[in-house]
mmCIF file of C-alpha atoms and ligand atoms in Angstrom:
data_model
loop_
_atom_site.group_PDB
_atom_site.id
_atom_site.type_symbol
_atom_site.label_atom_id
_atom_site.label_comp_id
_atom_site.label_asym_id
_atom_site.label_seq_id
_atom_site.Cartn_x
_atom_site.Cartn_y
_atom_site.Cartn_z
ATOM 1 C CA UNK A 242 0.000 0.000 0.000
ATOM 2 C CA UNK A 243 1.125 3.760 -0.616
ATOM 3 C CA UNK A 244 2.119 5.685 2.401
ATOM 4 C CA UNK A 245 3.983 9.213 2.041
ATOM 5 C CA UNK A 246 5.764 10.712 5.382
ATOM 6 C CA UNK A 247 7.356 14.117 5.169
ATOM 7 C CA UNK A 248 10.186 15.021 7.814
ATOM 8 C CA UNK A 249 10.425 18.509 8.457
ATOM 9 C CA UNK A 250 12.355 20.633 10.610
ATOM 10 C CA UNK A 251 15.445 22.325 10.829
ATOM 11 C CA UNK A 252 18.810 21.646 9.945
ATOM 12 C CA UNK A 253 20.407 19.244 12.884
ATOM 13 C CA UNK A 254 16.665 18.709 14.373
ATOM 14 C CA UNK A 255 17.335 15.029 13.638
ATOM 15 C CA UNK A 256 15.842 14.035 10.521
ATOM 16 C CA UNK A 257 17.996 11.612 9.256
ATOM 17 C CA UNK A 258 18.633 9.778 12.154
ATOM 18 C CA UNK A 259 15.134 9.173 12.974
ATOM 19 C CA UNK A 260 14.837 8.745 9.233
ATOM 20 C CA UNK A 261 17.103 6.167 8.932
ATOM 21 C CA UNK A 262 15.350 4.519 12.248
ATOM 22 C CA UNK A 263 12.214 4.990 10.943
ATOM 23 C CA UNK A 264 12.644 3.253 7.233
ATOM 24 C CA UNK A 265 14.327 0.280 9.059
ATOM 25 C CA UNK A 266 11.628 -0.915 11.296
ATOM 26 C CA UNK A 267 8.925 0.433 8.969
ATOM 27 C CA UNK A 268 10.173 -0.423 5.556
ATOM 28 C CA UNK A 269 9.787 3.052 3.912
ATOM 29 C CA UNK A 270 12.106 4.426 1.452
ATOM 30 C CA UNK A 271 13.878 7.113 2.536
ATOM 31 C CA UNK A 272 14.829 9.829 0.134
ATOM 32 C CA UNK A 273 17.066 12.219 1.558
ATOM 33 C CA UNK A 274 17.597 15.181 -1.000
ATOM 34 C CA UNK A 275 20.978 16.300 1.264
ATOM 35 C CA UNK A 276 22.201 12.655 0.821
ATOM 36 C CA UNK A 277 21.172 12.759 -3.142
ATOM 37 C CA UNK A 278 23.241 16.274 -3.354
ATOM 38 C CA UNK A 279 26.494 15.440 -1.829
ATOM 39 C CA UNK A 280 26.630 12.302 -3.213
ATOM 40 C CA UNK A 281 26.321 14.307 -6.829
ATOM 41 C CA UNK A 282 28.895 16.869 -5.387
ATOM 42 C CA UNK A 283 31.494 13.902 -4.882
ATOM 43 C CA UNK A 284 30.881 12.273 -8.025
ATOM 44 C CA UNK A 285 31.015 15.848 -10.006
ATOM 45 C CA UNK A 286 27.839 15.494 -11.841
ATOM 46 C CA UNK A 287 25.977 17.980 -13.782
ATOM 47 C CA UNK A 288 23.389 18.013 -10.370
ATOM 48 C CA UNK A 289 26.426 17.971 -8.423
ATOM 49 C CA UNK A 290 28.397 21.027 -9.969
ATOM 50 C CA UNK A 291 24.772 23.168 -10.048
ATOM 51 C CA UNK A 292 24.277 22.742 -6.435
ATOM 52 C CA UNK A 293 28.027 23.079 -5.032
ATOM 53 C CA UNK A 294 27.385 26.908 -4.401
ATOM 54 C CA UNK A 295 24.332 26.806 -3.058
ATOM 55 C CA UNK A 296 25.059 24.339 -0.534
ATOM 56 C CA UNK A 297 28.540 25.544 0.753
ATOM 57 C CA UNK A 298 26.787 28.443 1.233
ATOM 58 C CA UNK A 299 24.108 27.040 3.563
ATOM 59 C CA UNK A 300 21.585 28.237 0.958
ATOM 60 C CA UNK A 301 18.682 25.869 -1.285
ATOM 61 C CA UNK A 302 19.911 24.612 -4.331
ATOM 62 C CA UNK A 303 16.729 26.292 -7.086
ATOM 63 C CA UNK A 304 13.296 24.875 -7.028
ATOM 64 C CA UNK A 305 13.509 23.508 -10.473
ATOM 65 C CA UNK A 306 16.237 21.255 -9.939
ATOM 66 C CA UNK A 307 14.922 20.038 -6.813
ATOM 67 C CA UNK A 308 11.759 19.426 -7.879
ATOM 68 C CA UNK A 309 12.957 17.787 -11.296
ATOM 69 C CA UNK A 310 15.203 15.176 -9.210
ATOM 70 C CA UNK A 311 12.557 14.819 -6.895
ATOM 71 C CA UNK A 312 9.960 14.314 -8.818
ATOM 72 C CA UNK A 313 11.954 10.980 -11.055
ATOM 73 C CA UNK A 314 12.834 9.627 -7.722
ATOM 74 C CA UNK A 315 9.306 9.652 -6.194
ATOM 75 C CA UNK A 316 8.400 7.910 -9.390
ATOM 76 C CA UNK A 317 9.961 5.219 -8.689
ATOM 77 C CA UNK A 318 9.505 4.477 -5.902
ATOM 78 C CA UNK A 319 5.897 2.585 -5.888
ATOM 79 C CA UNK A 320 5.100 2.041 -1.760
ATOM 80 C CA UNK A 321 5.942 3.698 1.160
ATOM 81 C CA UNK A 322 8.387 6.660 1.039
ATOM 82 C CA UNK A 323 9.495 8.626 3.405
ATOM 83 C CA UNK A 324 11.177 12.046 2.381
ATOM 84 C CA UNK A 325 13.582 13.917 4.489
ATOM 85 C CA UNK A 326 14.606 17.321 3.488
ATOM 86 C CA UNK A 327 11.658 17.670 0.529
ATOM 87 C CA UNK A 328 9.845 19.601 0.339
ATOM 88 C CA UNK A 329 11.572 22.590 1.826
ATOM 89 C CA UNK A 330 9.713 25.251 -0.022
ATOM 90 C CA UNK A 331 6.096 26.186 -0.596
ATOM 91 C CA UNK A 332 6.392 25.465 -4.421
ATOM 92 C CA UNK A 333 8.367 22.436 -3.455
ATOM 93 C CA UNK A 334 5.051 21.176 -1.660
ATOM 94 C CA UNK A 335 2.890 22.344 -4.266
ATOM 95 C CA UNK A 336 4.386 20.287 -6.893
ATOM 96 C CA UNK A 337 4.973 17.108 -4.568
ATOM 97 C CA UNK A 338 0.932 17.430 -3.824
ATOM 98 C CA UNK A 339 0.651 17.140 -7.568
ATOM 99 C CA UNK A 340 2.128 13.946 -7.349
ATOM 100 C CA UNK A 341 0.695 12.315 -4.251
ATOM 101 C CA UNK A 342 -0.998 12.267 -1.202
ATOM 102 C CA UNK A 343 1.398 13.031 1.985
ATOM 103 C CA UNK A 344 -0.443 11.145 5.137
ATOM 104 C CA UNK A 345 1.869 12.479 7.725
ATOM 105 C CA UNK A 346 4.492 15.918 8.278
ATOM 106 C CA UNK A 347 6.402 15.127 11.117
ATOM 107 C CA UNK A 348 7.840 18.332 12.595
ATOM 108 C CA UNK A 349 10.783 18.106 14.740
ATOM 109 C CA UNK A 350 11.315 20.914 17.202
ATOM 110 C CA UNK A 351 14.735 21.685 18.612
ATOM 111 C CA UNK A 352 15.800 25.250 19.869
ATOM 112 C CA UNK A 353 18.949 26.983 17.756
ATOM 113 C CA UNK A 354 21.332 26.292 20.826
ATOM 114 C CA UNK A 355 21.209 22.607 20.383
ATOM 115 C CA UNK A 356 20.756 22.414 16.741
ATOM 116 C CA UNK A 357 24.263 24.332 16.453
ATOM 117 C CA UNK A 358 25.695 22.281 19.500
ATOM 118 C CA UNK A 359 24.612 18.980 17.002
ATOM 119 C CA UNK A 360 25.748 20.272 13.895
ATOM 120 C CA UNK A 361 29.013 21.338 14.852
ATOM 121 C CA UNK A 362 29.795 18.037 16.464
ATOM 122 C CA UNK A 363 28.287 15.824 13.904
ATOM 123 C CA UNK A 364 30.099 13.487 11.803
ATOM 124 C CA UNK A 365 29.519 12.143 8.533
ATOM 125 C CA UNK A 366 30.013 8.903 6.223
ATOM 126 C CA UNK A 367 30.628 9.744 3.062
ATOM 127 C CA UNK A 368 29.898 6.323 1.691
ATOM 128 C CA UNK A 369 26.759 4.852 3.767
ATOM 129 C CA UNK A 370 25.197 8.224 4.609
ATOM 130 C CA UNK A 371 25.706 7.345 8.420
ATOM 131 C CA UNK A 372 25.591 9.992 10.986
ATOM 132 C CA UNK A 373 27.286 10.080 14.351
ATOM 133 C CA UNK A 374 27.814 12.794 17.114
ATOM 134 C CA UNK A 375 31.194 13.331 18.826
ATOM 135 C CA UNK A 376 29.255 13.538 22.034
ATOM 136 C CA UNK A 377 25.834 11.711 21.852
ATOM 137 C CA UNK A 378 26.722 8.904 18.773
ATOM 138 C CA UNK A 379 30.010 8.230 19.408
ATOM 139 C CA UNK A 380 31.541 5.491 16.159
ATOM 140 C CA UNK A 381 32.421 2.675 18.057
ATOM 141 C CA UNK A 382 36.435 3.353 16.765
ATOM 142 C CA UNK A 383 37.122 6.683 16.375
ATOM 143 C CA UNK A 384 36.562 8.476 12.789
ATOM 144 C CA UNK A 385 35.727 5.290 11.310
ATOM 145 C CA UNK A 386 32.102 4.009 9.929
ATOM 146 C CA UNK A 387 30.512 1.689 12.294
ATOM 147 C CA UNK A 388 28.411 0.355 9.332
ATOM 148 C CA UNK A 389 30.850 0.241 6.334
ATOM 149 C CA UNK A 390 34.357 1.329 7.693
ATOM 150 C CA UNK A 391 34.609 4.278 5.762
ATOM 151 C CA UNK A 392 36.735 7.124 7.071
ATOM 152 C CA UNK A 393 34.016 9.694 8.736
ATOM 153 C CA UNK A 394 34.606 13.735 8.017
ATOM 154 C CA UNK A 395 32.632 16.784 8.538
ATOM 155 C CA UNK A 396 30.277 18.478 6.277
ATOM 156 C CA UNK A 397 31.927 22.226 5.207
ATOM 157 C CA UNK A 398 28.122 23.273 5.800
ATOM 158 C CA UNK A 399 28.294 22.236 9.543
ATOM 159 C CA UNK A 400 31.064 24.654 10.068
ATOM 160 C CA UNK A 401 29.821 27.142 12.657
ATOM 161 C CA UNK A 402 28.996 30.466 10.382
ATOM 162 C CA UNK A 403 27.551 28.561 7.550
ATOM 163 C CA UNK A 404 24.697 26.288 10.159
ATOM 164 C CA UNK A 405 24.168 30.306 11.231
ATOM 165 C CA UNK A 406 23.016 31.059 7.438
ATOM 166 C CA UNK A 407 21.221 27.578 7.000
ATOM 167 C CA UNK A 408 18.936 28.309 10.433
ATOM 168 C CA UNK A 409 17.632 32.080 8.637
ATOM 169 C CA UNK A 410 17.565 30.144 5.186
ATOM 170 C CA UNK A 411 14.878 27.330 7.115
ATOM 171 C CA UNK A 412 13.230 30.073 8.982
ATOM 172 C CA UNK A 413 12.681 32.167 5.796
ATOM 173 C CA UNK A 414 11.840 29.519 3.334
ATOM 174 C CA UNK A 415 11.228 25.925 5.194
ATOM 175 C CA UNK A 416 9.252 27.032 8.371
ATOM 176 C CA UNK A 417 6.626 28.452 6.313
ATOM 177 C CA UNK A 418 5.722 24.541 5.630
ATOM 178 C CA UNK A 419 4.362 24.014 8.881
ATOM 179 C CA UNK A 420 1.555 25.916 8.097
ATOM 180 C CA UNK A 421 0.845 24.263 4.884
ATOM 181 C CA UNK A 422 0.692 20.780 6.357
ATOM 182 C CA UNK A 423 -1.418 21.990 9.769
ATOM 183 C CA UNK A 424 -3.718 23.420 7.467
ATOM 184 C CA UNK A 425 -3.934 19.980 5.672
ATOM 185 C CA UNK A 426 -4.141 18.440 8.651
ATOM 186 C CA UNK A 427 -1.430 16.118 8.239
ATOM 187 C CA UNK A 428 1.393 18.165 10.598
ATOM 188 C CA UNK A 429 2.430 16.381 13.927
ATOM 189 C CA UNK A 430 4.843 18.373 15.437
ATOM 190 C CA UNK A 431 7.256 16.886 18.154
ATOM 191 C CA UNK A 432 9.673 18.061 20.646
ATOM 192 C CA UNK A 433 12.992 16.687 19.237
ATOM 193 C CA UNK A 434 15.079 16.783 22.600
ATOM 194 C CA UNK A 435 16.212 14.460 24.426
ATOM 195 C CA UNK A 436 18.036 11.305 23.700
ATOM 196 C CA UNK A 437 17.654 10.138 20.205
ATOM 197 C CA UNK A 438 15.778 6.460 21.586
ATOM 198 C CA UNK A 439 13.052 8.862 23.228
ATOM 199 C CA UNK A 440 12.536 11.017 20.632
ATOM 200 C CA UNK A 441 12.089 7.812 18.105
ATOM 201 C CA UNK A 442 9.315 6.442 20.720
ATOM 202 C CA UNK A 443 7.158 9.360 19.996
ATOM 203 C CA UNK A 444 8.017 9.085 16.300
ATOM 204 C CA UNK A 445 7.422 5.466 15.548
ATOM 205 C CA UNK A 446 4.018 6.346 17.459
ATOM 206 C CA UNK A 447 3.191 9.166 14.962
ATOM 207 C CA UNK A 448 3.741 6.810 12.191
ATOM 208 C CA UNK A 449 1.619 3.828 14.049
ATOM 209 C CA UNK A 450 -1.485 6.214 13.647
ATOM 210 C CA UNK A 451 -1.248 6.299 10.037
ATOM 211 C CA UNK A 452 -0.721 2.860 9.999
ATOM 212 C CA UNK A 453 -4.144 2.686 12.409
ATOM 213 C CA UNK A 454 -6.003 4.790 9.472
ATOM 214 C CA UNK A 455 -5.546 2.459 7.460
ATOM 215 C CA UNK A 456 -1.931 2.862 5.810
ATOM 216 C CA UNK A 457 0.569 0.368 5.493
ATOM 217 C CA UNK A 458 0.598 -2.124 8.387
ATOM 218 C CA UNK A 459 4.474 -2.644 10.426
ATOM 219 C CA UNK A 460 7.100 -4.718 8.713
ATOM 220 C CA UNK A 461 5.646 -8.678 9.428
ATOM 221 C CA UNK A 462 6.156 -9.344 12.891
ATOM 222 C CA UNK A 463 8.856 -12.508 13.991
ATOM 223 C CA UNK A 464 7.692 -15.883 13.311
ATOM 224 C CA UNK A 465 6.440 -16.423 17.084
ATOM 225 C CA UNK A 466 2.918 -14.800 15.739
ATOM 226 C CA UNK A 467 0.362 -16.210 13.099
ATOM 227 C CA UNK A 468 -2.438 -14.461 11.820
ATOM 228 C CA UNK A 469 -4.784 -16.191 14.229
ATOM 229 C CA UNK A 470 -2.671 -16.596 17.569
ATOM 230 C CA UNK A 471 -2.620 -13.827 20.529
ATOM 231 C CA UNK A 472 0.242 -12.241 19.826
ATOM 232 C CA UNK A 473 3.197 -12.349 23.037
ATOM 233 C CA UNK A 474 4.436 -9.131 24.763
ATOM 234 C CA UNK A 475 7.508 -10.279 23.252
ATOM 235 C CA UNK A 476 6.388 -10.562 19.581
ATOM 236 C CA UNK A 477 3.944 -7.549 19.448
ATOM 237 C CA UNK A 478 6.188 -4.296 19.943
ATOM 238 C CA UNK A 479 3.333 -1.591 20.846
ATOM 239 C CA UNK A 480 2.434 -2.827 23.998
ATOM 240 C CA UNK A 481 -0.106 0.196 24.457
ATOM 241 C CA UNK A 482 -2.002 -1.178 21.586
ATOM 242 C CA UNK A 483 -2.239 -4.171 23.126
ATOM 243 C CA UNK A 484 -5.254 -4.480 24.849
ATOM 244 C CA UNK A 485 -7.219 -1.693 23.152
ATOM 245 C CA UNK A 486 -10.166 -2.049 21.234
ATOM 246 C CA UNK A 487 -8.221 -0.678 17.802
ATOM 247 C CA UNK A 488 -5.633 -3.464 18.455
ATOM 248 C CA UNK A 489 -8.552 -6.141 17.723
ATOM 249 C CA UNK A 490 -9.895 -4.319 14.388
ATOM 250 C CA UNK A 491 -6.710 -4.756 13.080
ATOM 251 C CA UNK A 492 -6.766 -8.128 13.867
HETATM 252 P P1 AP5 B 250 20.355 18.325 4.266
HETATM 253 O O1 AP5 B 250 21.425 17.314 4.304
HETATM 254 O O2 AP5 B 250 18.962 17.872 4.088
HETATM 255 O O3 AP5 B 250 20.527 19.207 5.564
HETATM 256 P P2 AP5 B 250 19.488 19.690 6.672
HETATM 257 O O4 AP5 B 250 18.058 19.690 6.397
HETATM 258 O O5 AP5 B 250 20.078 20.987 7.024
HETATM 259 O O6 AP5 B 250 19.521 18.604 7.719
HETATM 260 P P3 AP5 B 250 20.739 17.973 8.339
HETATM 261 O O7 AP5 B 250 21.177 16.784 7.529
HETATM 262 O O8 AP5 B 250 21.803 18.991 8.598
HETATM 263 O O9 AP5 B 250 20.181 17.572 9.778
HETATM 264 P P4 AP5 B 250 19.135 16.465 10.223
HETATM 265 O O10 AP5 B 250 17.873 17.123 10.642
HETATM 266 O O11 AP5 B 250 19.034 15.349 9.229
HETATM 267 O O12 AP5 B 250 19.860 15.982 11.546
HETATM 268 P P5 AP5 B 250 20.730 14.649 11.815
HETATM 269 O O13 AP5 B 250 19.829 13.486 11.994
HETATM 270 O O14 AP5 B 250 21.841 14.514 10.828
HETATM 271 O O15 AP5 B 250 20.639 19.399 3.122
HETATM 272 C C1 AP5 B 250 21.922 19.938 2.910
HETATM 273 C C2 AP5 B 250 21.852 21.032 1.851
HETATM 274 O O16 AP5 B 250 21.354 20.502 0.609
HETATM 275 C C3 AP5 B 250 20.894 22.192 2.158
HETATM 276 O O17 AP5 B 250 21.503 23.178 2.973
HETATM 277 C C4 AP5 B 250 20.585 22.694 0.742
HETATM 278 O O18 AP5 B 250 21.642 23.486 0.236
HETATM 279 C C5 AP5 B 250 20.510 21.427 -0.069
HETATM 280 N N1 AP5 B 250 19.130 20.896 -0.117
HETATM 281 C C6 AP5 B 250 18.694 19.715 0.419
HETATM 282 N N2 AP5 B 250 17.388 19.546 0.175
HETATM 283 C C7 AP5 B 250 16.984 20.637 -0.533
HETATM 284 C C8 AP5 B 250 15.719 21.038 -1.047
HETATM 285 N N3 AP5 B 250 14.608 20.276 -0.892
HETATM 286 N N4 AP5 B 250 15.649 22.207 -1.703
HETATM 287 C C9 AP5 B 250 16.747 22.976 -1.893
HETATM 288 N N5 AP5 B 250 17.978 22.655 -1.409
HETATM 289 C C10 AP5 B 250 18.087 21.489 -0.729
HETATM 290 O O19 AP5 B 250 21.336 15.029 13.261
HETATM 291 C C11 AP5 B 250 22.286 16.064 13.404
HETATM 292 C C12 AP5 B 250 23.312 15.696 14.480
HETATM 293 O O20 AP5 B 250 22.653 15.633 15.741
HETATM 294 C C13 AP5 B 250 23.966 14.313 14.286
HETATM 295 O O21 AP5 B 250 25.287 14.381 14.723
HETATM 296 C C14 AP5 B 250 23.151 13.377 15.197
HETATM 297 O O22 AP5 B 250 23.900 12.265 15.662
HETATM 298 C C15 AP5 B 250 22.795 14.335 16.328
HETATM 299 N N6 AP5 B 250 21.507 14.030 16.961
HETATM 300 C C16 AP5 B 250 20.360 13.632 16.357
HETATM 301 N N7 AP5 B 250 19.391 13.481 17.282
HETATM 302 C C17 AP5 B 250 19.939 13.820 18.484
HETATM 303 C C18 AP5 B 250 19.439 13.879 19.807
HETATM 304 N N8 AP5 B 250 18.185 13.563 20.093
HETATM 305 N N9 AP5 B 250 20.279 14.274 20.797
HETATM 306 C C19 AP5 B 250 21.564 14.589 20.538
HETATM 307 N N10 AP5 B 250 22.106 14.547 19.301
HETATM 308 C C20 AP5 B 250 21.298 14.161 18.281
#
């Protein structure tokens, strides 16, 4: 079944790594537009050698690019997709709604103190798209890719003056988006602080009410459950659905 999620929120506010959380245990396809761009940077594409500027600058690369790439990739992709980092601009929604349905914005909040704390101390893989912290998500070896052993760096936009630009850049042109989606009535907006497993918990609930509405069920549980058996506390991982009356119409 189709099933569109929107991340929103501003740079560092944890997109990706609930993102990346998020399409594991869900199976949604995430399409990260940063990820897309720096990987065209690196391989000195046409897309890649367009956006450069824009980017090191801790501006938005132009609509029309954007919403060309976007709009192939989303094409593609024929179930549930989750996009982080698109749309970040009114016409940028305009033209995704002219695509598909989005069931659910998810709004991370974060104050500007932490999001430059996180950005400044974040580390990348250039390879697997894997973030760490210095503090928080420490690799398990130092500067090295937990996941594919890559060498980690830093992003030049996560130097200090540059997240300054990117946090009037979101204000001016990204924030503007929360509107659009409360008025659809699609926005849930949620306090991104705290540690990253407590922020997911409200998250992965978000997503479980779509599911509820009638979108895409979970990934299939472990073997331990059939269709017709009670399900065991330790099969059935939303324990507060449990015993509720919505847990047996989805049965
Ligand atoms: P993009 O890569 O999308 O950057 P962004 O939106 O600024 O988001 P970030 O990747 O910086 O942050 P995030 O919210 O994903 O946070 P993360 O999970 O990494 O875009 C880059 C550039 O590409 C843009 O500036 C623009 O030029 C261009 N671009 C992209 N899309 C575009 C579009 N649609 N239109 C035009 N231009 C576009 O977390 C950050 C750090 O915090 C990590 O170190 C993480 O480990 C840590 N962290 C996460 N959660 C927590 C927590 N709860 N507590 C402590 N630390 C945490």
């Amino acid at each position: 079944m189709k099933s569109t999620i929107v991340l929103l929120g501003p740079p560092g506010s944890g997109k990706g790594t609930q993102g990346e959380k998020l399409s594991d245990e869900f199976g949604y396809v995430r399409l990260s537009t940063g990820d897309m761009l720096r990987e065209a940077v690196r391989n000195g594409t046409e897309l890649g050698k367009k956006a450069k500027s824009y980017m090191d600058a801790g501006g938005l690369v132009p609509n029309d690019i954007i919403i060309g790439l976007m709009k192939e990739k989303i094409a593609a992709c024929n179930g549930k997709v989750l996009l982080d980092g698109f749309p970040r601009t009114v016409e940028q929604a305009d033209a995704l709604a002219e695509q598909l349905d989005v069931d659910l914005a998810l709004n991370l909040d974060v104050a500007d103190e932490e999001l430059i704390s996180r950005l400044t101390n974040r580390r990348s893989c250039p390879d697997c798209n894997a973030v760490y912290h210095l503090v928080t998500k420490k690799p398990k070896k130092d500067g090295v890719c937990d996941k594919c052993g890559a060498q980690l760096y830093q992003r030049d936009d996560d130097k200090e003056a540059t997240v300054k630009n990117r946090l009037e850049v979101y204000r001016k042109n990204t924030m503007p988006l929360i509107d659009y989606y409360q008025k659809k009535g699609t926005l849930v907006t949620i306090m991104g602080v705290g540690s990253i497993d407590e922020i997911y918990e409200k998250v992965r609930k978000a997503v479980q009410r779509i599911s509820m509405r009638g979108g895409p069920p979970p990934r299939p549980l472990p073997l331990c459950q059939t269709s017709r058996s009670i399900p065991s506390p330790r099969c059935w991982p939303y324990p507060n659905l449990y015993l509720s009356p919505l847990f047996r119409v989805i049965q």
